[in-house]
PDB file of C-alpha atoms in Angstrom:
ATOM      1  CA  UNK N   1      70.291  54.934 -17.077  1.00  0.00           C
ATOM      2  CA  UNK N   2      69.795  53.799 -13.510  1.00  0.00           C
ATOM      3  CA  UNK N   3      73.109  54.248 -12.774  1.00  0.00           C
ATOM      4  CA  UNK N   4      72.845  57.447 -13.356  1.00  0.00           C
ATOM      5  CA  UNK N   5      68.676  58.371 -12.236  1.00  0.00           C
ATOM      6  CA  UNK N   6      65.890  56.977 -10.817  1.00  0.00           C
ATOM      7  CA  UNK N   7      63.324  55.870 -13.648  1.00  0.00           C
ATOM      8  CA  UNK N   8      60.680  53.597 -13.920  1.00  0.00           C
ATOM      9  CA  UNK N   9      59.994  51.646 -17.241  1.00  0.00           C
ATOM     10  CA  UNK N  10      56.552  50.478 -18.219  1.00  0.00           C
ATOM     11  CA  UNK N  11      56.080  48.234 -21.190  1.00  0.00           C
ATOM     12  CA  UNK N  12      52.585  48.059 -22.459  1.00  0.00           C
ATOM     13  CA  UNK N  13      51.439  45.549 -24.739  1.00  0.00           C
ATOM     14  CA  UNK N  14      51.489  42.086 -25.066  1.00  0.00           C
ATOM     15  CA  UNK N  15      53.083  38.876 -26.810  1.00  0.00           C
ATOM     16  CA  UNK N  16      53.979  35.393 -26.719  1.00  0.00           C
ATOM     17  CA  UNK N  17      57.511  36.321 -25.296  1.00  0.00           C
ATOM     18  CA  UNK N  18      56.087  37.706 -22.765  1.00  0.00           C
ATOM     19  CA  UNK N  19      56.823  34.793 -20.198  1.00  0.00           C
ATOM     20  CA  UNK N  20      60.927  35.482 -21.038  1.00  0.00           C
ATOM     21  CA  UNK N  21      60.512  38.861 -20.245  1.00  0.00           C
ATOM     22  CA  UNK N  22      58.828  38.372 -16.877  1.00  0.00           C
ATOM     23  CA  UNK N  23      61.741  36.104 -16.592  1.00  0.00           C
ATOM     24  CA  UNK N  24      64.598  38.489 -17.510  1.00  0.00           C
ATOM     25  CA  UNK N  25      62.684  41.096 -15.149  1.00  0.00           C
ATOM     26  CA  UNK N  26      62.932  39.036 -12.452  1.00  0.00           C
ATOM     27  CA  UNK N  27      66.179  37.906 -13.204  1.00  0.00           C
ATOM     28  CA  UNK N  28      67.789  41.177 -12.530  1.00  0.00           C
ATOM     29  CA  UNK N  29      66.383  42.311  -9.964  1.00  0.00           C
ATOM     30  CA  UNK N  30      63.769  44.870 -11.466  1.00  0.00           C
ATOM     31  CA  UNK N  31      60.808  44.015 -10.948  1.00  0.00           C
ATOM     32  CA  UNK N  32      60.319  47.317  -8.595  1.00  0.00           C
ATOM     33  CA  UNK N  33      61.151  49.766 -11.935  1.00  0.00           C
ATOM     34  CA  UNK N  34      59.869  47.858 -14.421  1.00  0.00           C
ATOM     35  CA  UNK N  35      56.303  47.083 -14.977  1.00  0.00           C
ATOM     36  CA  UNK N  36      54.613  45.398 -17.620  1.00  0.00           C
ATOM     37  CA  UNK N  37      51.001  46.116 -17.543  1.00  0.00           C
ATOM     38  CA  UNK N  38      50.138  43.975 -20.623  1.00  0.00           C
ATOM     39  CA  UNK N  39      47.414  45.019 -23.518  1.00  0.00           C
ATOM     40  CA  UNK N  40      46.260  48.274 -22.488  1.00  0.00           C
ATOM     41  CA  UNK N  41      42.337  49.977 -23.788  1.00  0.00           C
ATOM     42  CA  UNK N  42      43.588  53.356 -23.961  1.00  0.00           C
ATOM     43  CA  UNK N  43      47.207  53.452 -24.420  1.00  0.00           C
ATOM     44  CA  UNK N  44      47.317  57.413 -24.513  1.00  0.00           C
ATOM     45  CA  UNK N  45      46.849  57.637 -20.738  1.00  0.00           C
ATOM     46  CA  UNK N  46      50.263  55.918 -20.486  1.00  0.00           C
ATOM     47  CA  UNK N  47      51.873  58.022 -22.586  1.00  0.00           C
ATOM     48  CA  UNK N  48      50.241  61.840 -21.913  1.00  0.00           C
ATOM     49  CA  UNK N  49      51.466  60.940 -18.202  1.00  0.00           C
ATOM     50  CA  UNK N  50      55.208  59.500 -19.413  1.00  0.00           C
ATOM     51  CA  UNK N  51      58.735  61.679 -19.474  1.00  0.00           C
ATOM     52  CA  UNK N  52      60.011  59.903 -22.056  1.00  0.00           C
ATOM     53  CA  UNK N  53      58.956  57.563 -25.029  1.00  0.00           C
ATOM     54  CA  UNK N  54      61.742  55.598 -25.991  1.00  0.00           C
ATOM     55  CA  UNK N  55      61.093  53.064 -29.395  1.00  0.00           C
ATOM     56  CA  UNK N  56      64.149  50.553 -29.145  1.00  0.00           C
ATOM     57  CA  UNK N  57      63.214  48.951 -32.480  1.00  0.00           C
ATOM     58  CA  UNK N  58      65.612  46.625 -34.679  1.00  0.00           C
ATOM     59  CA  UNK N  59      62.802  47.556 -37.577  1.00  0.00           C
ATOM     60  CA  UNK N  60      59.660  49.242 -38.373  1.00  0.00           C
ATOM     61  CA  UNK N  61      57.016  49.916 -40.824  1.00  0.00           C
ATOM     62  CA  UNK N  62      55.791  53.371 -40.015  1.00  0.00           C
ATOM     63  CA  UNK N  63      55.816  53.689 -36.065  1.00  0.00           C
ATOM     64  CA  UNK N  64      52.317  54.667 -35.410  1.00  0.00           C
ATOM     65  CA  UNK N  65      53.543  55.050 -31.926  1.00  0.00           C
ATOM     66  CA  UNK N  66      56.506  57.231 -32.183  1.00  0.00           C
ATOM     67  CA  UNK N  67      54.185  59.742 -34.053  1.00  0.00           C
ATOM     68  CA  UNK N  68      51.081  58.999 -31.089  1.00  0.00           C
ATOM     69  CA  UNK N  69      53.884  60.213 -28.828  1.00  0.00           C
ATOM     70  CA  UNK N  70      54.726  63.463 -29.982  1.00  0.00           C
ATOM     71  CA  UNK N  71      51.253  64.296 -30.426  1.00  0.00           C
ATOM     72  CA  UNK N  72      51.048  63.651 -26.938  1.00  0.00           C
ATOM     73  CA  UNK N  73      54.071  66.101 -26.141  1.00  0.00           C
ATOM     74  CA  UNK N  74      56.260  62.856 -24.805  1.00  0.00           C
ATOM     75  CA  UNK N  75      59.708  63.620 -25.526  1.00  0.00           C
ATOM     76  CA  UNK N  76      61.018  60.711 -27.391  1.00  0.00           C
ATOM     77  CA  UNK N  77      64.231  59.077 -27.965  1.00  0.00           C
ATOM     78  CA  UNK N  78      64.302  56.562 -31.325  1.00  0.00           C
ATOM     79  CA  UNK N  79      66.501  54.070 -32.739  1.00  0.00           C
ATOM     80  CA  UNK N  80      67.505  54.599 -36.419  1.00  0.00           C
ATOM     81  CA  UNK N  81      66.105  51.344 -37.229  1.00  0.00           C
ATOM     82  CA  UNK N  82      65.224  50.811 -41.261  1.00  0.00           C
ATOM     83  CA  UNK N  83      62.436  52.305 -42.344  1.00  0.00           C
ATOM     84  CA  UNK N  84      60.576  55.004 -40.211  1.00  0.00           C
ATOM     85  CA  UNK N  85      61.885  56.497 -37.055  1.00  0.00           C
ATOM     86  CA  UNK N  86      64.432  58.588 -39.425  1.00  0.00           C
ATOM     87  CA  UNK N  87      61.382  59.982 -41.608  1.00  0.00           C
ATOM     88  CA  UNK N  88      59.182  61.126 -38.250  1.00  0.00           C
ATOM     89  CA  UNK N  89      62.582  62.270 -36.531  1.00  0.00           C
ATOM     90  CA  UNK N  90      63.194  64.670 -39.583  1.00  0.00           C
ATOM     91  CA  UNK N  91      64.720  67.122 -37.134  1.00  0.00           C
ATOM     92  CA  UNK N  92      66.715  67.376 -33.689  1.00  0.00           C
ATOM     93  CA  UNK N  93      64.117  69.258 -32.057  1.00  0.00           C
ATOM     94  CA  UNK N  94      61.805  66.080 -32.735  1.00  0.00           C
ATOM     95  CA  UNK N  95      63.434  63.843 -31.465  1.00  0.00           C
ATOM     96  CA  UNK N  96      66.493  61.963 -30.852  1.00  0.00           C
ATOM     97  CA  UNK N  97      68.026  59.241 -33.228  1.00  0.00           C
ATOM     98  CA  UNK N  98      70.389  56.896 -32.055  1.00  0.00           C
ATOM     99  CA  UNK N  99      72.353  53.674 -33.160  1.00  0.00           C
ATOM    100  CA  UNK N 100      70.856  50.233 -33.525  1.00  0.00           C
ATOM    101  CA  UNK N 101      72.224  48.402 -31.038  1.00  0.00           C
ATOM    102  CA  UNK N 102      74.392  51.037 -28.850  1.00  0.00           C
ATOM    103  CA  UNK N 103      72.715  50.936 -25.772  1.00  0.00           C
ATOM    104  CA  UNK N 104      75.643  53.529 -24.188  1.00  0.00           C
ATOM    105  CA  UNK N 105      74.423  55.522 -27.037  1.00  0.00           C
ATOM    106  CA  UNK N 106      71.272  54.952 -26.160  1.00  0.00           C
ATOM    107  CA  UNK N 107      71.088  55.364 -22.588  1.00  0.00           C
ATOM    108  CA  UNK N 108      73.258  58.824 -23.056  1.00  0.00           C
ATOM    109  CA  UNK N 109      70.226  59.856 -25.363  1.00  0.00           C
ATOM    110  CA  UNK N 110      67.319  58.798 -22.726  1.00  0.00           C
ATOM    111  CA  UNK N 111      69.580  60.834 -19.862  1.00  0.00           C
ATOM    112  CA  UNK N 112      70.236  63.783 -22.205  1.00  0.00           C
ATOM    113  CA  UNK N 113      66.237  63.821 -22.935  1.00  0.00           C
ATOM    114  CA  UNK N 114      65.184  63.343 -19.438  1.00  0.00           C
ATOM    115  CA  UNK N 115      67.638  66.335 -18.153  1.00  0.00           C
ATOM    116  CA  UNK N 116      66.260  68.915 -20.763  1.00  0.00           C
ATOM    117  CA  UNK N 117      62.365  67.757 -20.901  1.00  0.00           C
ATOM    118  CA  UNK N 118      61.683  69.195 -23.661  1.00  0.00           C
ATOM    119  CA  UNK N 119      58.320  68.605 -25.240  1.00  0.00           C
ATOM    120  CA  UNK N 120      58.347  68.064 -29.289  1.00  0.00           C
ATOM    121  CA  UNK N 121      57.136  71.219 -31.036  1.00  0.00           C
ATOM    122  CA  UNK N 122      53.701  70.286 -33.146  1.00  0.00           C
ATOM    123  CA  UNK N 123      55.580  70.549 -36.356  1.00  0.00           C
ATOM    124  CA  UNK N 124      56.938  66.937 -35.519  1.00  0.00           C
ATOM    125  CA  UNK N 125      53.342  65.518 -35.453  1.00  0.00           C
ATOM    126  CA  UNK N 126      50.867  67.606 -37.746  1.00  0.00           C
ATOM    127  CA  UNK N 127      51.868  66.031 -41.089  1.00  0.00           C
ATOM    128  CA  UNK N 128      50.485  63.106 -39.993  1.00  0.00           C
ATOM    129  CA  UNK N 129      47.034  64.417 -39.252  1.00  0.00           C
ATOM    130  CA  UNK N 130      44.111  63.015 -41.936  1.00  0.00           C
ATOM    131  CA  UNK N 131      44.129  66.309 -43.501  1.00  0.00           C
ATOM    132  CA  UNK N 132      47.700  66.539 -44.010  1.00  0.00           C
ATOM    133  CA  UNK N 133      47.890  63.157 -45.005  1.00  0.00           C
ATOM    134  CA  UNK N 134      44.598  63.513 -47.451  1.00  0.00           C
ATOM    135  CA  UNK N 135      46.433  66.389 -49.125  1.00  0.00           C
ATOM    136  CA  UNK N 136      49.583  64.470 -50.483  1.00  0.00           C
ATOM    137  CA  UNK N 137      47.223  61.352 -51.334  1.00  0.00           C
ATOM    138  CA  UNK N 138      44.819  63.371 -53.171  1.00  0.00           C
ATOM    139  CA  UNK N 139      47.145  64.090 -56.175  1.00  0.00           C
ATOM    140  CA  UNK N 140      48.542  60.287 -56.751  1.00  0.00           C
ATOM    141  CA  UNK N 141      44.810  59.523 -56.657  1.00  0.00           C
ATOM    142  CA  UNK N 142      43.843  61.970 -59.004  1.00  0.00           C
ATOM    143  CA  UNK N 143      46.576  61.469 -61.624  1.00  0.00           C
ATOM    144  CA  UNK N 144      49.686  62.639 -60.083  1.00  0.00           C
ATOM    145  CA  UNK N 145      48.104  66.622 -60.503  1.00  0.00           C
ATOM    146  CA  UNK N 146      48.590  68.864 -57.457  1.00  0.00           C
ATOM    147  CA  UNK N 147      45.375  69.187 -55.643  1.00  0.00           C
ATOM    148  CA  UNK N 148      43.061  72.127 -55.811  1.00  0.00           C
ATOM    149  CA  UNK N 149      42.139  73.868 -52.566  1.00  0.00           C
ATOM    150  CA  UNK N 150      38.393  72.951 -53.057  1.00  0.00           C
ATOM    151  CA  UNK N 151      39.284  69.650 -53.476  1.00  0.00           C
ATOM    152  CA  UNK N 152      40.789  69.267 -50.193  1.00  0.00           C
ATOM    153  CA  UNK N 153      38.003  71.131 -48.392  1.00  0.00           C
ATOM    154  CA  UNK N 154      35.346  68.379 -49.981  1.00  0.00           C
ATOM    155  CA  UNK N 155      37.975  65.136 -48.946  1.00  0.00           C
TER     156      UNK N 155
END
């Protein structure tokens, strides 16, 4: 991608690996683009203010992060790692889905979503609010029924 663009990457969080990454940073030569602030408080600063999300994983439970990130109108760009980035990414417009381990794939995905800067419409988000998510609980909770209207205004 920096062949290509000037970008910045910042990787928040932190780990015991961290000490190879600082490493491989330094190693080459980026330690001007890329900047790895550690455990951040409030995490949605960082990404209200990015271009791009991009969630590189090998494997996920449900990406919390990918779905924090089109809330916060972040383009993203996901691999299609088992379980999760395929069932937020249901559509184009969401998102894009890429290869596991294709980082030409990959990189043509971040470029492609940094050119058109397009934020994701709400759809790709608001089924994961609480009252979304409530409303296909409520009815394995309450015997596999549908729920009744008044019962989701009381949950």
């Amino acid at each position: 991608v920096r062949h290509e663009r000037e970008v910045r990457l910042v990787i928040l969080g932190e780990g015991p690996r961290r000490p190879e990454l600082e490493a491989l940073r330094t190693g080459l030569g980026l330690d001007a683009v890329v900047d790895l602030p550690g455990f951040v408080d409030n995490p949605f600063a960082c990404l209200a203010s990015a271009d791009l999300f991009v969630l590189s994983s090998l494997w996920e439970g449900l990406p919390t992060v990918l779905v924090e990130a089109l809330c916060c109108g972040v383009p993203v760009v996901a691999t299609d790692c088992p379980s999760g980035p395929s069932e937020i990414l249901t559509h184009p417009e969401f998102g894009a889905l890429v290869p596991m381990s294709d980082p030409d794939t990959l990189a043509d995905a971040i470029l492609t979503a940094l050119e058109e800067a397009k934020p994701p419409p709400a759809e790709s988000w608001m089924r994961f609010e609480r009252e979304s998510v409530v409303r296909q609980y409520l009815p394995v909770l309450l015997g596999g029924g549908a729920a009744a209207p008044d019962e989701l205004a009381s949950a």
